[in-house]
CSV table of C-alpha atoms in Angstrom, one decimal:
chain,number,residue,atom,x,y,z
A,1,MET,CA,0.0,0.0,0.0
A,2,ALA,CA,2.8,2.4,0.8
A,3,ARG,CA,4.3,1.9,-2.7
A,4,LEU,CA,0.9,2.4,-4.3
A,5,ARG,CA,0.3,5.6,-2.4
A,6,ALA,CA,3.7,6.9,-3.4
A,7,LEU,CA,3.1,6.1,-7.1
A,8,LEU,CA,-0.4,7.8,-7.0
A,9,GLY,CA,1.1,10.9,-5.3
A,10,ALA,CA,3.7,11.2,-8.0
A,11,VAL,CA,1.1,10.9,-10.7
A,12,ALA,CA,-1.0,13.6,-9.1
A,13,ALA,CA,1.9,15.9,-8.9
A,14,MET,CA,2.8,15.3,-12.5
A,15,SER,CA,-0.8,16.0,-13.5
A,16,ALA,CA,-0.9,19.3,-11.6
A,17,ALA,CA,2.3,20.4,-13.2
A,18,VAL,CA,1.1,19.6,-16.7
A,19,THR,CA,-2.2,21.4,-16.0
A,20,ALA,CA,-0.4,24.5,-14.8
A,21,LEU,CA,1.7,24.5,-17.9
A,22,VAL,CA,-1.3,24.2,-20.2
A,23,SER,CA,-3.0,27.0,-18.3
A,24,GLY,CA,0.0,29.2,-18.8
A,25,VAL,CA,-0.1,28.4,-22.5
A,26,VAL,CA,-3.7,29.5,-22.7
A,27,PHE,CA,-3.1,32.6,-20.7
A,28,LEU,CA,-0.1,33.7,-22.8
A,29,SER,CA,-2.0,33.0,-26.0
A,30,ALA,CA,-5.1,34.9,-24.9
A,31,ALA,CA,-3.9,37.7,-22.5
A,32,PRO,CA,-6.7,40.2,-21.5
A,33,ALA,CA,-6.6,43.8,-22.4
A,34,ALA,CA,-6.0,44.9,-18.8
A,35,ALA,CA,-2.3,44.2,-19.2
A,36,HIS,CA,-2.0,47.1,-21.6
A,37,ASP,CA,-1.0,50.6,-20.4
A,38,HIS,CA,-2.9,53.7,-21.1
A,39,PRO,CA,-2.1,55.3,-24.4
A,40,SER,CA,-0.6,58.8,-24.3
A,41,GLY,CA,-2.5,62.0,-24.8
A,42,ILE,CA,-5.7,61.0,-23.1
A,43,THR,CA,-7.6,63.3,-20.8
A,44,ASP,CA,-10.3,60.9,-19.7
A,45,LEU,CA,-8.5,60.2,-16.4
A,46,VAL,CA,-9.0,63.8,-15.3
A,47,THR,CA,-12.2,65.1,-17.0
A,48,PRO,CA,-14.6,63.2,-14.6
A,49,ALA,CA,-13.0,65.1,-11.7
A,50,VAL,CA,-13.2,68.6,-13.2
A,51,VAL,CA,-15.7,71.0,-11.5
A,52,ARG,CA,-17.1,74.4,-12.1
A,53,LEU,CA,-16.4,76.9,-9.3
A,54,GLU,CA,-18.6,79.9,-8.6
A,55,ALA,CA,-17.8,82.3,-5.7
A,56,VAL,CA,-20.2,84.8,-4.2
A,57,SER,CA,-19.7,87.3,-1.3
A,58,HIS,CA,-22.8,87.5,0.8
A,59,VAL,CA,-23.2,90.8,2.7
A,60,GLU,CA,-25.6,91.5,5.6
A,61,ILE,CA,-25.6,95.3,6.4
A,62,THR,CA,-27.7,97.4,8.8
A,63,LEU,CA,-27.7,101.2,8.4
A,64,LEU,CA,-28.3,103.1,11.6
A,65,ASP,CA,-30.1,106.3,10.4
A,66,HIS,CA,-29.6,109.1,12.9
A,67,ILE,CA,-30.9,111.8,10.7
A,68,GLY,CA,-34.3,112.7,12.0
A,69,GLU,CA,-36.1,109.8,13.6
A,70,LEU,CA,-33.8,106.8,14.4
A,71,LYS,CA,-34.3,104.0,12.0
A,72,HIS,CA,-32.6,100.7,11.4
A,73,VAL,CA,-32.4,99.9,7.6
A,74,GLU,CA,-31.4,96.3,6.8
A,75,ARG,CA,-30.2,95.0,3.4
A,76,SER,CA,-28.5,91.9,2.1
A,77,TYR,CA,-26.4,91.6,-1.2
A,78,ASP,CA,-25.0,88.7,-3.1
A,79,ILE,CA,-21.9,89.8,-5.0
A,80,PRO,CA,-20.4,87.3,-7.4
A,81,PHE,CA,-16.7,87.8,-7.7
A,82,ALA,CA,-15.2,84.7,-9.4
A,83,VAL,CA,-15.9,81.9,-11.8
A,84,GLY,CA,-13.4,79.3,-12.8
A,85,THR,CA,-12.5,75.6,-12.8
A,86,GLY,CA,-11.3,73.3,-10.1
A,87,THR,CA,-10.1,69.7,-9.8
A,88,VAL,CA,-11.2,67.1,-7.3
A,89,VAL,CA,-8.2,65.4,-5.7
A,90,ASN,CA,-9.9,63.4,-2.9
A,91,PRO,CA,-13.1,61.2,-3.0
A,92,ASP,CA,-14.6,63.3,-0.2
A,93,GLY,CA,-14.9,66.2,-2.7
A,94,THR,CA,-11.8,68.3,-1.8
A,95,VAL,CA,-10.9,70.6,-4.7
A,96,VAL,CA,-7.7,72.4,-5.7
A,97,GLY,CA,-8.2,75.7,-7.4
A,98,LEU,CA,-6.8,79.3,-7.2
A,99,ARG,CA,-7.0,81.9,-4.5
A,100,ARG,CA,-8.8,84.3,-6.8
A,101,LEU,CA,-11.7,81.7,-7.0
A,102,ALA,CA,-12.0,81.5,-3.2
A,103,VAL,CA,-11.0,84.9,-1.7
A,104,ASN,CA,-12.6,88.2,-2.9
A,105,PRO,CA,-9.8,90.8,-3.3
A,106,ASP,CA,-12.3,93.7,-3.1
A,107,ASP,CA,-13.8,95.1,0.1
A,108,VAL,CA,-17.4,94.2,-0.3
A,109,ALA,CA,-18.3,96.2,2.9
A,110,VAL,CA,-17.6,99.4,0.9
A,111,TYR,CA,-19.8,98.2,-1.9
A,112,ALA,CA,-22.6,97.5,0.5
A,113,ALA,CA,-22.3,100.9,2.2
A,114,ASN,CA,-22.5,102.7,-1.2
A,115,ARG,CA,-25.6,100.6,-2.2
A,116,ILE,CA,-27.6,101.0,1.1
A,117,PHE,CA,-26.8,104.8,1.4
A,118,ALA,CA,-27.9,105.4,-2.2
A,119,GLU,CA,-31.1,103.4,-1.8
A,120,HIS,CA,-32.2,104.8,1.5
A,121,HIS,CA,-31.2,108.5,1.2
A,122,LYS,CA,-31.9,108.7,-2.5
A,123,VAL,CA,-28.5,110.1,-3.4
A,124,LYS,CA,-26.2,109.2,-6.4
A,125,ILE,CA,-23.4,107.0,-5.2
A,126,PRO,CA,-21.7,104.6,-7.7
A,127,ALA,CA,-22.2,100.9,-6.7
A,128,ASP,CA,-18.5,100.1,-6.7
A,129,TYR,CA,-15.7,99.3,-4.2
A,130,LYS,CA,-14.4,102.9,-3.8
A,131,LYS,CA,-15.2,105.4,-0.9
A,132,HIS,CA,-17.1,108.5,-2.1
A,133,LYS,CA,-18.0,111.8,-0.6
A,134,LEU,CA,-21.3,113.7,-0.6
A,135,SER,CA,-21.9,117.5,-0.9
A,136,ASP,CA,-24.2,117.4,2.1
A,137,ASP,CA,-22.0,117.6,5.2
A,138,GLN,CA,-24.4,115.7,7.4
A,139,LEU,CA,-25.0,112.9,4.9
A,140,ASN,CA,-21.3,112.8,4.1
A,141,HIS,CA,-20.5,112.4,7.8
A,142,HIS,CA,-22.9,109.5,8.2
A,143,LEU,CA,-21.6,107.9,4.9
A,144,GLN,CA,-17.9,108.1,6.1
A,145,GLU,CA,-18.9,106.5,9.4
A,146,CYS,CA,-20.6,103.7,7.5
A,147,TYR,CA,-17.4,102.7,5.7
A,148,PRO,CA,-15.1,100.2,7.3
A,149,PRO,CA,-13.2,99.9,9.5
A,150,LYS,CA,-15.8,99.6,12.1
A,151,SER,CA,-15.6,102.1,15.0
A,152,ASP,CA,-17.7,103.1,18.1
A,153,THR,CA,-19.5,105.8,16.1
A,154,ALA,CA,-20.1,103.6,13.1
A,155,THR,CA,-23.5,104.1,11.3
A,156,CYS,CA,-23.4,100.6,9.7
A,157,ILE,CA,-23.0,97.1,11.0
A,158,VAL,CA,-21.7,94.7,8.3
A,159,GLU,CA,-21.3,90.9,8.2
A,160,VAL,CA,-19.6,89.3,5.2
A,161,THR,CA,-19.5,85.6,4.3
A,162,THR,CA,-18.1,83.9,1.2
A,163,GLU,CA,-20.1,81.1,-0.5
A,164,ILE,CA,-18.3,78.9,-3.0
A,165,THR,CA,-20.2,76.3,-5.0
A,166,ALA,CA,-18.6,73.4,-6.9
A,167,TYR,CA,-20.7,72.0,-9.8
A,168,PRO,CA,-19.5,68.5,-10.7
A,169,ASN,CA,-19.3,67.1,-14.2
A,170,VAL,CA,-22.6,65.1,-14.1
A,171,THR,CA,-25.9,64.8,-15.9
A,172,PRO,CA,-28.6,65.9,-15.3
A,173,ALA,CA,-27.1,69.2,-14.1
A,174,SER,CA,-26.4,69.2,-10.3
A,175,THR,CA,-27.2,72.0,-7.8
A,176,GLY,CA,-23.6,71.7,-6.7
A,177,TYR,CA,-22.1,71.4,-3.2
A,178,LYS,CA,-20.7,74.1,-0.9
A,179,VAL,CA,-16.9,74.3,-0.2
A,180,LYS,CA,-14.7,76.5,1.9
A,181,CYS,CA,-11.1,77.6,1.5
A,182,ILE,CA,-8.8,76.3,4.2
A,183,LYS,CA,-5.5,77.2,2.7
A,184,ALA,CA,-4.3,79.6,-0.1
A,185,GLY,CA,-1.2,81.4,-1.1
A,186,PRO,CA,-0.9,85.2,-0.8
A,187,ASP,CA,-1.3,86.0,-4.5
A,188,PRO,CA,-4.5,85.7,-6.6
A,189,ASP,CA,-2.9,83.1,-8.9
A,190,ASP,CA,-1.5,81.0,-6.0
A,191,PRO,CA,-3.2,77.6,-5.4
A,192,ALA,CA,-5.9,77.1,-2.9
A,193,VAL,CA,-7.4,74.1,-1.1
A,194,LEU,CA,-11.2,73.9,-0.9
A,195,VAL,CA,-12.9,71.3,1.3
A,196,PRO,CA,-16.6,70.5,1.2
A,197,LEU,CA,-18.8,71.6,4.1
A,198,THR,CA,-20.5,68.2,3.9
A,199,PRO,CA,-18.1,65.5,2.7
A,200,ALA,CA,-19.3,63.1,0.0
A,201,THR,CA,-20.6,59.8,1.4
A,202,GLY,CA,-20.3,56.3,0.1
A,203,VAL,CA,-17.6,55.8,-2.5
A,204,GLY,CA,-17.4,59.6,-2.9
A,205,MET,CA,-16.5,61.3,-6.2
A,206,PRO,CA,-14.1,60.8,-9.1
A,207,THR,CA,-10.6,62.2,-8.6
A,208,ALA,CA,-7.7,63.3,-10.8
A,209,PRO,CA,-4.2,61.9,-10.5
A,210,LEU,CA,-1.5,64.5,-9.8
A,211,ALA,CA,1.9,64.2,-11.4
A,212,ASP,CA,5.2,64.5,-9.4
A,213,LYS,CA,6.7,67.2,-11.6
A,214,VAL,CA,6.4,69.3,-14.7
A,215,PRO,CA,8.1,68.0,-17.9
A,216,ASP,CA,11.3,69.8,-18.6
A,217,GLN,CA,11.3,69.6,-22.4
A,218,VAL,CA,10.2,72.7,-24.2
A,219,GLY,CA,7.3,72.0,-26.6
A,220,SER,CA,5.9,69.2,-24.5
A,221,PRO,CA,2.2,68.7,-25.5
A,222,THR,CA,-0.5,69.2,-22.9
A,223,ASN,CA,-4.2,69.4,-22.7
A,224,ILE,CA,-6.3,71.9,-20.6
A,225,ALA,CA,-9.8,70.8,-19.5
A,226,GLY,CA,-12.4,73.0,-17.9
A,227,PHE,CA,-15.7,74.7,-18.1
A,228,LEU,CA,-16.8,77.8,-20.0
A,229,GLY,CA,-20.1,77.8,-18.2
A,230,ARG,CA,-22.1,75.9,-15.5
A,231,PRO,CA,-22.3,72.2,-16.4
A,232,GLY,CA,-25.6,71.3,-18.0
A,233,PRO,CA,-27.2,69.7,-21.1
A,234,ASP,CA,-25.8,72.4,-23.3
A,235,VAL,CA,-22.5,72.9,-21.6
A,236,GLN,CA,-19.9,70.2,-21.7
A,237,HIS,CA,-16.3,70.3,-20.5
A,238,SER,CA,-13.9,71.8,-23.0
A,239,VAL,CA,-10.4,70.5,-23.9
A,240,THR,CA,-7.7,72.7,-25.4
A,241,ILE,CA,-4.3,71.6,-26.7
A,242,ALA,CA,-1.3,73.6,-25.7
A,243,HIS,CA,2.5,73.3,-25.5
A,244,LEU,CA,4.9,74.2,-22.7
A,245,GLY,CA,7.3,77.0,-23.5
A,246,GLN,CA,10.7,77.9,-21.9
A,247,GLY,CA,10.6,77.9,-18.1
A,248,GLY,CA,9.9,81.3,-16.5
A,249,GLY,CA,12.8,83.4,-15.4
A,250,LYS,CA,13.7,84.3,-11.8
A,251,GLY,CA,10.9,86.2,-10.1
A,252,GLN,CA,8.3,85.3,-12.7
A,253,THR,CA,5.2,83.4,-11.8
A,254,GLY,CA,4.1,80.4,-13.9
A,255,ARG,CA,5.5,78.8,-17.0
A,256,PRO,CA,4.5,80.2,-20.4
A,257,PHE,CA,3.0,78.4,-23.3
A,258,ALA,CA,4.3,78.5,-26.8
A,259,ASP,CA,3.4,76.7,-30.1
A,260,PRO,CA,6.6,75.0,-31.4
A,261,GLU,CA,5.4,75.5,-34.9
A,262,LYS,CA,4.4,79.1,-34.2
A,263,LYS,CA,1.1,78.7,-36.0
A,264,VAL,CA,-1.0,79.8,-33.0
A,265,ASN,CA,-0.4,82.5,-30.4
A,266,GLU,CA,-1.1,80.2,-27.5
A,267,PRO,CA,-0.6,82.7,-24.6
A,268,VAL,CA,-3.2,85.0,-26.0
A,269,GLU,CA,-5.6,82.1,-26.8
A,270,LEU,CA,-5.3,80.6,-23.4
A,271,GLY,CA,-5.5,84.0,-21.7
A,272,ALA,CA,-8.9,84.6,-23.4
A,273,MET,CA,-10.1,81.2,-22.3
A,274,ALA,CA,-9.0,81.9,-18.7
A,275,ASP,CA,-11.2,85.0,-18.7
A,276,LYS,CA,-14.2,82.9,-19.9
A,277,GLY,CA,-14.0,80.5,-17.0
A,278,MET,CA,-11.1,78.2,-17.7
A,279,VAL,CA,-8.8,79.8,-15.1
A,280,GLY,CA,-7.7,77.3,-12.6
A,281,ALA,CA,-8.3,74.4,-15.0
A,282,PRO,CA,-6.0,71.4,-14.8
A,283,VAL,CA,-3.1,71.2,-17.3
A,284,ILE,CA,-2.8,67.5,-18.2
A,285,GLY,CA,0.4,65.9,-19.3
A,286,ASP,CA,0.5,64.0,-22.6
A,287,LYS,CA,2.6,61.2,-21.3
A,288,ASP,CA,0.3,59.5,-18.7
A,289,GLY,CA,-2.7,61.8,-18.4
A,290,HIS,CA,-1.8,63.2,-15.0
A,291,VAL,CA,-2.3,66.8,-13.8
A,292,ILE,CA,1.0,68.7,-14.2
A,293,GLY,CA,-0.3,72.2,-13.3
A,294,LEU,CA,-3.2,74.7,-13.3
A,295,LEU,CA,-4.0,77.4,-15.8
A,296,ILE,CA,-3.4,81.0,-14.5
A,297,GLY,CA,-3.3,84.5,-16.0
A,298,GLY,CA,-5.8,86.0,-18.3
A,299,GLY,CA,-6.1,88.9,-20.8
A,300,LYS,CA,-3.4,88.4,-23.4
A,301,GLU,CA,-1.2,85.9,-21.5
A,302,GLY,CA,-2.1,82.5,-20.1
A,303,LYS,CA,0.4,80.6,-18.1
A,304,MET,CA,0.7,77.4,-16.1
A,305,LEU,CA,1.2,77.1,-12.3
A,306,GLY,CA,3.3,74.0,-11.7
A,307,VAL,CA,2.1,70.9,-9.8
A,308,ARG,CA,4.8,71.3,-7.2
A,309,GLU,CA,3.2,74.5,-5.9
A,310,VAL,CA,-0.1,72.6,-5.7
A,311,LEU,CA,1.4,69.7,-3.8
A,312,ASN,CA,3.1,72.2,-1.4
A,313,VAL,CA,-0.2,73.9,-0.5
A,314,LEU,CA,-1.9,70.5,-0.1
A,315,GLY,CA,0.8,69.6,2.3
A,316,GLN,CA,0.4,72.8,4.3
A,317,ALA,CA,-3.3,72.1,4.5
A,318,LYS,CA,-2.6,68.5,5.7
A,319,VAL,CA,-4.7,67.2,2.8
A,320,THR,CA,-3.5,64.0,1.1
A,321,PRO,CA,-4.7,63.6,-2.5
A,322,ARG,CA,-5.8,60.0,-3.1
A,323,ARG,CA,-7.8,57.9,-5.6
A,324,GLY,CA,-11.0,56.0,-4.8
A,325,ALA,CA,-13.1,53.0,-5.8
A,326,ILE,CA,-14.7,54.9,-8.7
A,327,ASP,CA,-11.3,55.7,-10.1
A,328,THR,CA,-10.1,52.0,-9.9
A,329,ALA,CA,-13.2,50.8,-11.8
A,330,PHE,CA,-13.0,53.6,-14.3
A,331,GLU,CA,-9.3,53.1,-15.1
A,332,ALA,CA,-9.8,49.3,-15.6
A,333,ALA,CA,-12.6,50.0,-18.1
A,334,LEU,CA,-10.7,52.8,-19.7
A,335,ALA,CA,-7.7,50.6,-20.4
A,336,ARG,CA,-9.9,48.1,-22.2
A,337,TYR,CA,-11.7,50.8,-24.2
A,338,HIS,CA,-8.5,52.5,-25.5
A,339,THR,CA,-7.1,49.0,-26.6
A,340,ASN,CA,-10.4,48.2,-28.5
A,341,TYR,CA,-11.6,45.5,-26.1
A,342,PHE,CA,-15.1,46.9,-26.2
A,343,THR,CA,-16.8,43.7,-25.0
A,344,GLU,CA,-14.8,43.8,-21.8
A,345,ALA,CA,-15.0,47.6,-21.4
A,346,ALA,CA,-18.8,47.8,-21.3
A,347,PRO,CA,-19.4,46.1,-17.9
A,348,GLY,CA,-16.6,48.3,-16.5
A,349,PHE,CA,-18.3,51.5,-17.5
A,350,GLN,CA,-21.7,50.2,-16.3
A,351,ARG,CA,-20.1,49.5,-12.9
A,352,VAL,CA,-18.7,53.1,-12.8
A,353,LEU,CA,-22.2,54.5,-13.4
A,354,GLU,CA,-23.6,52.3,-10.6
A,355,LEU,CA,-21.0,53.7,-8.2
A,356,TYR,CA,-21.4,57.3,-9.4
A,357,PRO,CA,-24.6,57.9,-11.3
A,358,GLY,CA,-24.5,60.7,-13.9
A,359,ASP,CA,-20.8,60.5,-14.7
A,360,VAL,CA,-20.8,62.3,-18.1
A,361,VAL,CA,-17.5,60.9,-19.3
A,362,ALA,CA,-18.3,57.3,-18.3
A,363,ALA,CA,-21.8,57.6,-19.9
A,364,ASN,CA,-20.4,58.9,-23.2
A,365,LEU,CA,-17.7,56.1,-23.3
A,366,LEU,CA,-20.3,53.5,-22.5
A,367,LYS,CA,-22.5,54.7,-25.4
A,368,THR,CA,-19.5,54.4,-27.8
A,369,THR,CA,-18.5,51.0,-26.3
A,370,LEU,CA,-22.0,49.5,-26.8
A,371,ALA,CA,-22.1,50.7,-30.4
A,372,LYS,CA,-18.7,49.0,-31.2
A,373,ARG,CA,-19.1,45.9,-29.0
A,374,GLY,CA,-19.0,42.8,-31.2
A,375,GLY,CA,-18.1,44.8,-34.3
A,376,PRO,CA,-15.1,44.4,-36.6
A,377,ASP,CA,-12.9,46.6,-34.3
A,378,ASP,CA,-13.6,44.7,-31.1
A,379,GLN,CA,-10.4,42.9,-30.3
A,380,GLY,CA,-12.2,40.8,-27.6
A,381,THR,CA,-14.5,39.3,-30.2
A,382,LYS,CA,-11.6,38.5,-32.5
A,383,GLN,CA,-9.7,36.9,-29.7
A,384,LEU,CA,-12.6,34.6,-28.8
A,385,ALA,CA,-13.2,33.6,-32.4
A,386,ALA,CA,-9.6,33.0,-33.3
A,387,PRO,CA,-8.4,29.3,-33.2
A,388,PRO,CA,-5.7,28.3,-30.8
A,389,ALA,CA,-3.2,27.8,-33.7
A,390,ALA,CA,-3.4,31.5,-34.5
A,391,SER,CA,-1.4,32.4,-31.4
A,392,SER,CA,1.8,34.2,-32.1
A,393,ARG,CA,3.6,31.9,-29.6
A,394,PRO,CA,4.5,28.4,-30.9
A,395,LEU,CA,3.2,25.5,-28.7
A,396,TRP,CA,6.0,23.0,-29.3
A,397,PRO,CA,8.3,24.4,-26.5
A,398,PHE,CA,5.5,23.9,-24.0
A,399,LEU,CA,4.8,20.4,-25.3
A,400,VAL,CA,8.5,19.5,-24.9
A,401,ALA,CA,8.5,20.9,-21.4
A,402,ALA,CA,5.4,18.9,-20.6
A,403,GLY,CA,7.1,15.7,-21.8
A,404,VAL,CA,10.2,16.5,-19.7
A,405,LEU,CA,8.0,17.0,-16.6
A,406,PHE,CA,6.2,13.7,-17.3
A,407,LEU,CA,9.5,11.8,-17.5
A,408,ALA,CA,10.9,13.5,-14.4
A,409,ALA,CA,7.8,12.7,-12.4
A,410,GLY,CA,7.8,9.1,-13.6
A,411,GLY,CA,11.5,8.7,-12.6
A,412,GLY,CA,10.9,10.2,-9.3
A,413,ALA,CA,7.9,7.9,-8.6
A,414,TYR,CA,10.0,4.9,-9.5
A,415,LEU,CA,12.9,5.9,-7.2
A,416,LEU,CA,10.4,6.6,-4.4
A,417,TRP,CA,8.9,3.2,-4.9
A,418,ARG,CA,12.3,1.5,-4.8
A,419,ARG,CA,13.3,3.4,-1.7
A,420,ARG,CA,10.2,2.4,0.2
A,421,ALA,CA,10.3,-1.3,-0.8
A,422,PRO,CA,10.8,-3.7,2.3
A,423,ASP,CA,14.2,-5.4,2.9
A,424,ARG,CA,14.2,-8.9,1.5
A,425,ARG,CA,17.2,-10.1,3.4
A,426,THR,CA,16.7,-13.6,4.8
A,427,GLU,CA,16.0,-13.7,8.5
A,428,GLU,CA,18.7,-15.2,10.7
A,429,LEU,CA,18.2,-18.8,11.4
A,430,PRO,CA,19.2,-20.7,14.5
A,431,PRO,CA,22.4,-22.7,14.4
A,432,PRO,CA,22.1,-25.9,12.4
A,433,LEU,CA,21.5,-29.1,14.3
A,434,ALA,CA,24.3,-31.6,14.7
A,435,THR,CA,24.3,-34.4,12.2
A,436,GLY,CA,23.5,-37.8,13.5
A,437,PRO,CA,21.6,-40.9,12.7
A,438,ALA,CA,18.0,-40.8,11.7
A,439,PHE,CA,15.3,-40.9,14.2
A,440,ASP,CA,13.9,-44.2,15.2
A,441,GLU,CA,10.6,-45.2,13.9
A,442,GLY,CA,7.7,-44.1,16.0
A,443,ALA,CA,9.7,-41.2,17.6
A,444,SER,CA,7.8,-38.0,18.1
A,445,GLN,CA,8.9,-34.8,16.5
A,446,THR,CA,11.3,-32.6,18.5
A,447,VAL,CA,10.3,-28.9,19.1
A,448,VAL,CA,13.1,-26.7,17.9
A,449,VAL,CA,13.5,-23.2,19.5
A,450,ARG,CA,16.2,-20.6,19.4
A,451,ARG,CA,19.0,-20.6,21.9
A,452,SER,CA,18.3,-17.0,22.9
A,453,GLN,CA,14.8,-17.9,24.3
A,454,PRO,CA,14.5,-18.5,28.0
A,455,PHE,CA,14.2,-21.9,29.4
A,456,GLN,CA,10.8,-21.0,30.9
A,457,ALA,CA,9.3,-20.9,27.4
A,458,VAL,CA,9.7,-24.6,27.0
A,459,PRO,CA,6.8,-25.8,29.2
A,460,GLN,CA,4.5,-23.7,27.1
A,461,GLN,CA,5.0,-26.0,24.1
A,462,GLN,CA,2.4,-28.7,23.8
A,463,GLN,CA,3.7,-32.0,24.9
A,464,VAL,CA,3.4,-34.9,22.5
A,465,LEU,CA,3.2,-38.3,24.2
A,466,THR,CA,2.7,-41.8,22.9
A,467,ALA,CA,1.1,-44.7,24.5
A,468,GLN,CA,4.4,-46.4,24.9
A,469,GLU,CA,6.2,-43.5,26.7
A,470,GLY,CA,7.9,-44.3,30.0
A,471,PRO,CA,9.4,-41.8,32.4
A,472,MET,CA,10.5,-38.4,30.9
A,473,LYS,CA,14.2,-38.0,30.2
A,474,TYR,CA,16.2,-34.8,29.8
A,475,CYS,CA,19.6,-34.0,28.2
A,476,VAL,CA,22.2,-33.8,30.9
A,477,SER,CA,24.0,-31.1,28.8
A,478,CYS,CA,21.3,-28.6,27.9
A,479,GLY,CA,18.3,-29.8,29.9
A,480,MET,CA,16.2,-30.3,26.8
A,481,ARG,CA,13.4,-33.0,27.0
A,482,LEU,CA,14.2,-36.1,25.1
A,483,GLY,CA,12.0,-38.3,23.1
A,484,ALA,CA,11.5,-41.9,23.7
A,485,GLY,CA,13.7,-43.1,20.8
A,486,HIS,CA,16.3,-40.4,20.8
A,487,ARG,CA,20.0,-41.3,21.0
A,488,PHE,CA,21.3,-37.8,20.7
A,489,CYS,CA,19.8,-34.5,22.0
A,490,GLY,CA,17.8,-32.9,19.2
A,491,TYR,CA,19.0,-29.4,20.3
A,492,CYS,CA,22.7,-29.7,21.3
A,493,GLY,CA,23.5,-33.1,19.9
A,494,HIS,CA,24.9,-34.5,23.1
A,495,PRO,CA,24.8,-38.4,23.2
A,496,ILE,CA,22.2,-39.9,25.4
A,497,GLU,CA,23.4,-42.3,28.0
A,498,THR,CA,21.4,-45.5,28.0
């Protein structure tokens, strides 16, 4: 049984090895599309995480009218001061943008004072951010006391709050979610970190991957993705191609853009787009689709703020950019889509929409995937339909290896069987009996035992007596019982005295 078990174990091991080898052959000849890398130049990794930012200063002001009868006049004003683009970098909804999109550089208390004084006292005061004077000394005195800073004799009580709304890239159009600035640089074009007042629940939101550094090569192609309006059925995200220029000199902010072929004045073109709402938009590297900076500037010059400055502000705010479950599912589906494995990509995009309903990018890609699934361009269908012989890798090396494994396993089983076989050496026999004459007729058989056995074992042997036996006799040399017709001791051969 031991030899049989050893042989069966060797056969089982050999079968497992051959099965693993065949499985490896099938896997190599039919590798899935997930093994492919993302092609360069794509923006789909970032565009789901692009948001529209709209900032408003909300002012509550109370005018204490001391002219004539005392009156308290209350007004509230919403003053929009910035629109632009931000990028989600954490599934909870944390956004990176620019300071100008989060902090109003103007003193809205002055604006509110001009508005309320003009409305209540029926005087002409421009609705701007400058302090004005009136020809009437009493009204002018009250107006100056209404302007900040607040004093003990102030005629106005002002409370200012900032409301920033982020509108995600979803359909149907979202009402957005509120964010607040927790960290920003001192200049308007410095990066800012905006965290949601109510963090996203569940798996959260799509995020954009951030690069480690900006490409050094002049003329490196990039893509800039953002919104020219609030996301909706008629407003989709926009993508513009641009190229990095020579790095800015000492003391200059941002890196300029420049068309290497000099066909387009990219700084002017991007400056105009920044003014229309693309300011703060992510600049996406062409190599791996990661964010390498943010669009800054405006007017006749658009520039890029590098990703290192963004990472530095995130570190100061103690915010760690990270990817989430939606991003993992989306990247897996996106890899299959860009390698034309549409049959495998469709379930992936459907999963993304289950995790994050309304994802515009995933919905558009799913629509295209379903249209191409099973068509002539679908590599997954071609792979399933192709015969095994069409593999680019020959099968004979694997067959040779399988044969070698078979022989090795058989040889091992044989050696194991030989090693476990019992020893067939002949057991040691007791010393031979002394030669002598043949037994007399009618003599009973003598019981032969080994010399090493104790004498007490002899009585246990069954005695064989005949009817003619007389008194029992024993050998005087070894003490062995003698038969009736024995002339010599059957054990030691000593002659018997008659």
